[in-house]
């Protein structure tokens, strides 16, 4: 199974990146860090159609499974990933044919946060989007990081995330 990870975080060497790197190491997945791309807010006029959003979607079509990786920022996905999600609307308007090609793929979520439990409201947008776009939702793996020692759980957490997907 070919797996791509789409990472949106404000800290390119932070906790979520560490979890993602372990996932990549153990699975051979390909990482797309949104901070390496120029993707702007959703535009009703589609004047941003020449930015990096459509090229990244074309690349993602080569994969069977997409992992969305984000820290919990105020109970939600990161702003970087939310901008990416907003732009999925382009695939329902100006690029419908491209959007249809995503159908049948599966997705999952990888996340880190401070609190021991992940709030339900964090996962819902991923589940509901998967359902709306006819993607299979394969779950969410969350690692709470309250101290440096919690980062010792990165390998087992990433392994669990891979097991949920394969
Ligand atoms: C702006 C901001 C908001 C945060 N909000 C939450 C939150 O709502 N719940 C939580 O558990 N942790 C929260 N945290 C803690 C981060 O989720 C946690 O430190 C995470 O591992 C950081 O990942 P990163 O290094 O990829 O940014 C927040 C951190 C920041 C910077």
XYZ file of N, CA and C and ligand atoms in Angstrom:
529
model
N 0.847 -1.201 0.000
C 0.000 0.000 0.000
C 0.884 1.253 0.000
N 0.606 2.159 -0.926
C 1.415 3.394 -0.978
C 0.775 4.454 -0.077
N 1.579 4.936 0.868
C 1.052 5.878 1.875
C 1.740 7.235 1.773
N 0.942 8.303 1.792
C 1.474 9.669 1.846
C 1.029 10.312 3.155
N 1.914 11.123 3.720
C 1.554 11.863 4.940
C 1.546 13.344 4.613
N 0.461 14.001 4.975
C 0.362 15.450 4.791
C 0.450 16.062 6.181
N 1.557 16.759 6.447
C 1.824 17.312 7.774
C 1.593 18.818 7.792
N 0.807 19.265 8.768
C 0.620 20.705 8.969
C 0.931 21.032 10.414
N 2.026 21.716 10.656
C 2.405 22.112 12.012
C 3.158 23.436 11.952
N 3.166 24.149 13.065
C 3.920 25.403 13.129
C 5.367 25.164 13.512
N 5.710 23.906 13.868
C 7.075 23.603 14.297
C 7.614 22.443 13.476
N 8.435 22.757 12.498
C 8.869 21.734 11.552
C 9.766 20.668 12.167
N 10.296 20.914 13.396
C 11.063 19.866 14.083
C 10.402 19.541 15.426
N 9.102 19.739 15.506
C 8.373 19.582 16.772
C 7.891 18.167 17.038
N 6.965 18.042 17.983
C 6.478 16.731 18.429
C 5.776 15.950 17.312
N 4.949 16.659 16.569
C 4.199 15.966 15.510
C 5.155 15.479 14.430
N 6.152 16.307 14.120
C 7.156 15.919 13.121
C 7.898 14.653 13.578
N 8.176 14.572 14.876
C 8.894 13.397 15.390
C 8.044 12.128 15.226
N 6.769 12.254 15.518
C 5.854 11.114 15.351
C 5.769 10.717 13.872
N 5.677 11.732 13.040
C 5.591 11.505 11.593
C 6.864 10.834 11.081
N 8.020 11.298 11.556
C 9.281 10.718 11.073
C 9.386 9.240 11.432
N 8.894 8.874 12.609
C 8.924 7.466 12.993
C 7.976 6.660 12.095
N 6.825 7.251 11.787
C 5.866 6.598 10.878
C 6.535 6.359 9.521
N 7.234 7.380 9.023
C 7.906 7.284 7.715
C 8.978 6.193 7.751
N 9.767 6.205 8.834
C 10.854 5.228 8.982
C 10.331 3.791 8.978
N 9.198 3.590 9.652
C 8.676 2.222 9.799
C 7.817 1.756 8.625
N 7.331 2.708 7.829
C 6.382 2.333 6.766
C 6.870 2.659 5.353
N 7.872 3.538 5.244
C 8.309 3.970 3.909
C 7.358 4.973 3.274
N 6.467 5.549 4.077
C 5.523 6.546 3.538
C 6.276 7.778 3.046
N 5.622 8.515 2.133
C 6.237 9.759 1.620
C 5.624 10.946 2.352
N 6.501 11.828 2.819
C 6.046 12.986 3.598
C 5.900 14.241 2.744
N 4.759 14.898 2.912
C 4.540 16.225 2.334
C 4.329 17.183 3.508
N 5.331 18.017 3.781
C 5.201 19.000 4.861
C 4.624 20.271 4.246
N 3.431 20.653 4.705
C 2.748 21.796 4.078
C 3.568 23.085 4.162
N 4.521 23.132 5.104
C 5.335 24.357 5.198
C 6.298 24.484 4.007
N 6.446 23.410 3.234
C 7.293 23.477 2.029
C 6.497 23.920 0.797
N 5.206 24.151 0.986
C 4.340 24.474 -0.160
C 3.676 25.827 0.046
N 3.328 26.420 -1.078
C 2.642 27.718 -1.034
C 1.165 27.464 -1.359
N 0.362 27.354 -0.285
C -1.073 27.084 -0.466
C -1.848 28.167 0.268
N -2.635 28.938 -0.474
C -3.311 30.066 0.179
C -4.752 29.720 0.551
N -5.357 30.605 1.331
C -6.736 30.410 1.803
C -7.682 30.147 0.638
N -8.787 29.488 0.916
C -9.806 29.275 -0.108
C -10.253 30.622 -0.685
N -10.392 30.670 -2.002
C -10.796 31.907 -2.675
C -12.017 31.595 -3.547
N -13.132 32.240 -3.248
C -14.361 32.001 -4.034
C -14.161 32.327 -5.513
N -13.201 33.229 -5.799
C -12.955 33.617 -7.198
C -11.909 32.696 -7.848
N -11.316 31.844 -7.069
C -10.294 30.892 -7.551
C -9.105 31.584 -8.205
N -8.783 32.740 -7.704
C -7.635 33.449 -8.289
C -6.303 32.850 -7.830
N -6.405 31.924 -6.887
C -5.174 31.271 -6.404
C -4.972 29.888 -7.041
N -5.642 29.637 -8.162
C -5.613 28.278 -8.733
C -4.229 27.874 -9.242
N -3.299 28.825 -9.277
C -1.937 28.504 -9.763
C -0.964 28.286 -8.602
N -1.465 28.226 -7.374
C -0.533 27.970 -6.267
C -0.261 26.459 -6.169
N 0.285 26.002 -5.052
C 0.743 24.609 -4.989
C -0.358 23.600 -4.661
N -1.612 24.046 -4.465
C -2.634 23.094 -4.042
C -2.910 22.017 -5.105
N -3.214 22.426 -6.323
C -3.558 21.427 -7.344
C -2.379 20.502 -7.672
N -1.139 21.040 -7.793
C 0.001 20.122 -8.014
C 0.148 19.085 -6.895
N -0.078 19.479 -5.654
C 0.069 18.509 -4.556
C -1.031 17.443 -4.659
N -2.231 17.835 -5.031
C -3.317 16.850 -5.196
C -2.949 15.855 -6.309
N -2.416 16.365 -7.424
C -1.984 15.470 -8.511
C -0.977 14.455 -7.981
N -0.047 14.912 -7.152
C 0.954 13.992 -6.575
C 0.296 12.973 -5.651
N -0.659 13.433 -4.846
C -1.291 12.549 -3.857
C -2.101 11.427 -4.525
N -2.531 11.668 -5.761
C -3.303 10.635 -6.462
C -2.510 9.346 -6.660
N -1.181 9.438 -6.569
C -0.334 8.242 -6.751
C -0.376 7.317 -5.530
N -1.013 7.787 -4.440
C -1.002 7.009 -3.197
C -2.380 6.407 -2.912
N -2.366 5.277 -2.148
C -3.629 4.611 -1.817
C -4.217 5.176 -0.525
N -3.311 5.592 0.373
C -3.759 6.018 1.698
C -3.104 7.356 2.060
N -3.897 8.264 2.594
C -3.391 9.579 2.996
C -3.503 9.722 4.512
N -2.380 10.043 5.154
C -2.370 10.286 6.598
C -2.303 11.795 6.803
N -3.258 12.339 7.526
C -3.213 13.763 7.853
C -2.612 13.903 9.248
N -1.496 14.637 9.346
C -0.788 14.763 10.618
C -0.847 16.206 11.095
N -1.307 16.359 12.338
C -1.448 17.718 12.890
C -1.377 17.683 14.411
N -0.725 18.700 15.003
C -0.868 18.856 16.454
C -2.281 19.334 16.764
N -2.667 19.227 18.034
C -3.932 19.829 18.470
C -3.619 21.271 18.829
N -4.200 22.203 18.114
C -4.079 23.618 18.454
C -5.496 24.113 18.765
N -5.729 24.460 20.010
C -7.072 24.907 20.440
C -8.151 23.919 19.986
N -7.961 22.656 20.358
C -8.958 21.583 20.141
C -9.170 21.228 18.668
N -8.378 21.821 17.786
C -8.620 21.673 16.342
C -7.351 21.256 15.621
N -7.503 20.973 14.330
C -6.328 20.757 13.492
C -5.579 22.085 13.358
N -4.293 21.998 12.964
C -3.486 23.209 12.779
C -4.078 24.070 11.663
N -3.763 25.353 11.706
C -4.248 26.277 10.666
C -3.718 25.858 9.290
N -2.475 25.369 9.264
C -1.890 24.939 7.981
C -2.740 23.840 7.340
N -3.136 22.857 8.166
C -3.917 21.751 7.616
C -5.348 22.198 7.294
N -5.870 23.124 8.091
C -7.236 23.612 7.833
C -7.308 24.353 6.497
N -6.256 25.104 6.181
C -6.232 25.786 4.878
C -6.275 24.736 3.759
N -5.497 23.663 3.945
C -5.501 22.573 2.955
C -6.914 21.988 2.837
N -7.556 21.744 3.969
C -8.917 21.180 3.940
C -9.898 22.139 3.262
N -9.792 23.425 3.567
C -10.688 24.388 2.900
C -10.530 24.302 1.380
N -9.296 24.118 0.950
C -9.045 24.088 -0.493
C -9.600 22.830 -1.168
N -9.970 21.818 -0.368
C -10.623 20.645 -0.978
C -11.882 21.083 -1.712
N -12.403 22.242 -1.314
C -13.592 22.787 -2.012
C -13.296 23.044 -3.484
N -12.041 23.314 -3.821
C -11.678 23.484 -5.243
C -12.016 22.215 -6.030
N -11.931 21.067 -5.316
C -12.159 19.785 -6.001
C -13.648 19.495 -6.178
N -14.472 20.342 -5.593
C -15.925 20.171 -5.745
C -16.485 21.243 -6.663
N -15.601 22.165 -7.110
C -16.067 23.280 -7.942
C -15.319 23.304 -9.271
N -14.106 23.881 -9.262
C -13.387 24.050 -10.543
C -12.626 22.805 -11.002
N -12.427 21.843 -10.113
C -11.614 20.666 -10.467
C -12.341 19.378 -10.074
N -13.613 19.267 -10.488
C -14.434 18.121 -10.076
C -13.847 16.786 -10.529
N -13.314 16.773 -11.758
C -12.758 15.533 -12.310
C -11.609 15.029 -11.434
N -10.758 15.969 -11.022
C -9.631 15.640 -10.142
C -10.158 15.118 -8.801
N -11.184 15.766 -8.294
C -11.781 15.375 -7.013
C -12.312 13.952 -7.064
N -12.948 13.593 -8.179
C -13.513 12.238 -8.311
C -12.430 11.172 -8.233
N -11.231 11.537 -8.665
C -10.133 10.552 -8.665
C -9.685 10.190 -7.250
N -10.043 10.993 -6.272
C -9.673 10.685 -4.877
C -10.586 9.616 -4.274
N -11.786 9.494 -4.847
C -12.781 8.552 -4.314
C -12.195 7.166 -4.151
N -12.518 6.518 -3.041
C -12.069 5.143 -2.833
C -10.750 5.045 -2.078
N -10.039 6.156 -1.972
C -8.810 6.111 -1.173
C -9.192 6.089 0.299
N -8.223 5.781 1.141
C -8.499 5.809 2.574
C -7.642 6.887 3.240
N -8.095 7.324 4.402
C -7.348 8.340 5.154
C -7.285 7.941 6.635
N -6.314 8.535 7.325
C -6.243 8.402 8.776
C -5.593 9.660 9.335
N -5.542 9.732 10.659
C -5.041 10.947 11.319
C -3.968 10.565 12.333
N -2.941 11.413 12.391
C -1.845 11.245 13.336
C -1.721 12.573 14.073
N -1.722 12.514 15.407
C -1.734 13.791 16.116
C -0.952 13.735 17.426
N -0.480 14.896 17.857
C 0.087 15.037 19.200
C -0.572 16.239 19.863
N -0.585 16.188 21.193
C -1.131 17.311 21.951
C -0.643 17.216 23.378
N -1.006 18.169 24.198
C -0.597 18.156 25.607
C -1.558 17.319 26.464
N -2.840 17.498 26.271
C -3.826 16.821 27.130
C -3.794 15.311 26.919
N -4.158 14.581 27.990
C -4.092 13.113 27.891
C -5.090 12.570 26.886
N -6.238 13.231 26.772
C -7.264 12.748 25.842
C -7.465 13.731 24.698
N -7.714 13.137 23.554
C -7.987 13.944 22.362
C -9.474 14.283 22.342
N -9.843 15.568 22.226
C -11.284 15.870 22.207
C -11.944 15.347 20.929
N -13.179 14.902 21.071
C -13.904 14.335 19.911
C -13.987 15.346 18.771
N -14.074 16.631 19.128
C -14.226 17.655 18.084
C -12.994 17.758 17.193
N -11.854 17.224 17.642
C -10.654 17.250 16.792
C -10.803 16.270 15.630
N -11.326 15.110 15.916
C -11.376 14.033 14.911
C -12.546 14.203 13.943
N -13.634 14.782 14.432
C -14.860 14.841 13.621
C -14.679 15.438 12.222
N -13.967 16.566 12.071
C -13.834 17.103 10.703
C -13.182 16.124 9.732
N -12.253 15.300 10.232
C -11.605 14.322 9.351
C -12.605 13.223 8.968
N -13.346 12.736 9.989
C -14.322 11.668 9.725
C -15.415 12.146 8.770
N -15.925 13.340 9.049
C -17.042 13.856 8.244
C -16.592 14.186 6.825
N -15.366 14.714 6.706
C -14.843 15.015 5.368
C -14.650 13.724 4.577
N -14.122 12.701 5.262
C -13.934 11.404 4.586
C -15.275 10.898 4.069
N -16.283 10.971 4.924
C -17.600 10.491 4.531
C -18.137 11.300 3.341
N -18.008 12.616 3.406
C -18.516 13.499 2.349
C -17.819 13.229 1.016
N -16.496 12.973 1.105
C -15.720 12.804 -0.131
C -15.568 11.337 -0.544
N -16.343 10.465 0.114
C -16.320 9.031 -0.193
C -14.918 8.431 -0.073
N -14.286 8.751 1.051
C -12.988 8.177 1.397
C -13.225 7.282 2.611
N -12.420 6.247 2.740
C -12.587 5.380 3.915
C -11.775 5.939 5.078
N -12.397 6.115 6.229
C -11.691 6.649 7.403
C -11.155 5.481 8.224
N -9.831 5.464 8.426
C -9.212 4.316 9.116
C -8.727 4.646 10.522
N -9.166 5.763 11.085
C -8.874 6.018 12.489
C -7.833 7.076 12.753
N -7.641 7.298 14.043
C -6.757 8.372 14.490
C -5.839 7.838 15.586
N -4.556 8.122 15.471
C -3.602 7.772 16.526
C -3.120 9.073 17.168
N -3.244 9.139 18.488
C -2.912 10.372 19.215
C -1.866 10.080 20.277
N -0.839 10.924 20.335
C 0.182 10.805 21.377
C 0.182 12.072 22.231
N -0.086 11.885 23.529
C -0.020 13.026 24.461
C 1.436 13.225 24.868
N 1.920 14.449 24.719
C 3.310 14.766 25.085
C 3.280 15.820 26.186
N 3.508 15.369 27.433
C 3.498 16.301 28.564
C 4.910 16.543 29.094
N 5.831 15.649 28.718
C 7.232 15.833 29.108
C 8.113 15.163 28.064
N 9.398 15.479 28.111
C 10.369 14.916 27.171
C 10.264 13.378 27.121
N 10.017 12.773 28.290
C 10.007 11.299 28.337
C 8.858 10.707 27.514
N 7.778 11.473 27.333
C 6.660 10.971 26.511
C 7.095 10.741 25.062
N 8.146 11.451 24.650
C 8.612 11.273 23.269
C 9.216 9.887 23.059
N 9.506 9.196 24.169
C 9.969 7.805 24.087
C 8.879 6.879 23.546
N 7.636 7.368 23.525
C 6.531 6.518 23.035
C 6.273 6.702 21.543
N 7.098 7.550 20.922
C 6.875 7.876 19.510
C 6.900 6.620 18.620
N 7.873 5.739 18.857
C 8.012 4.559 17.989
C 6.795 3.642 18.090
N 6.336 3.392 19.333
C 5.190 2.481 19.476
C 3.901 3.135 18.986
N 3.784 4.434 19.177
C 2.588 5.143 18.703
C 2.524 5.111 17.167
N 3.673 5.351 16.539
C 3.705 5.317 15.059
C 3.410 3.901 14.566
N 3.948 2.893 15.281
C 3.697 1.497 14.881
C 2.202 1.187 14.958
N 1.557 1.683 16.003
C 0.106 1.474 16.155
C -0.653 2.143 15.006
N -0.203 3.346 14.655
C -0.859 4.075 13.553
C -0.740 3.294 12.252
N 0.414 2.682 12.034
C 0.629 1.903 10.799
C -0.270 0.665 10.810
N -0.352 0.031 11.973
C -1.191 -1.166 12.087
C -2.663 -0.835 11.793
N -3.100 0.331 12.215
C -4.498 0.735 11.971
C -4.799 0.897 10.480
N -3.738 1.187 9.726
C -3.912 1.544 8.317
C -3.796 0.329 7.398
N -2.842 -0.539 7.733
C -2.528 -1.667 6.815
C -3.475 -2.856 7.042
C -1.296 27.411 19.680
C -1.303 26.142 20.485
C -2.505 25.620 20.894
C -2.544 24.411 21.598
N -3.741 23.890 21.951
C -3.789 22.654 22.537
C -5.048 22.036 22.826
O -6.120 22.568 22.576
N -5.029 20.789 23.390
C -3.841 20.133 23.684
O -3.874 19.007 24.189
N -2.646 20.698 23.413
C -2.592 21.936 22.849
N -1.371 22.511 22.544
C -0.140 21.731 22.780
C 0.329 21.049 21.481
O -0.727 20.364 20.851
C 1.437 20.016 21.748
O 2.517 20.627 22.406
C 1.881 19.371 20.445
O 2.625 18.193 20.725
C 2.726 20.333 19.622
O 3.056 19.758 18.389
P 4.060 20.517 17.387
O 5.439 20.426 18.026
O 3.967 19.758 16.099
O 3.570 21.926 17.298
C -1.323 23.731 21.895
C -0.103 24.303 21.504
C -0.091 25.494 20.804
C 1.233 26.077 20.379
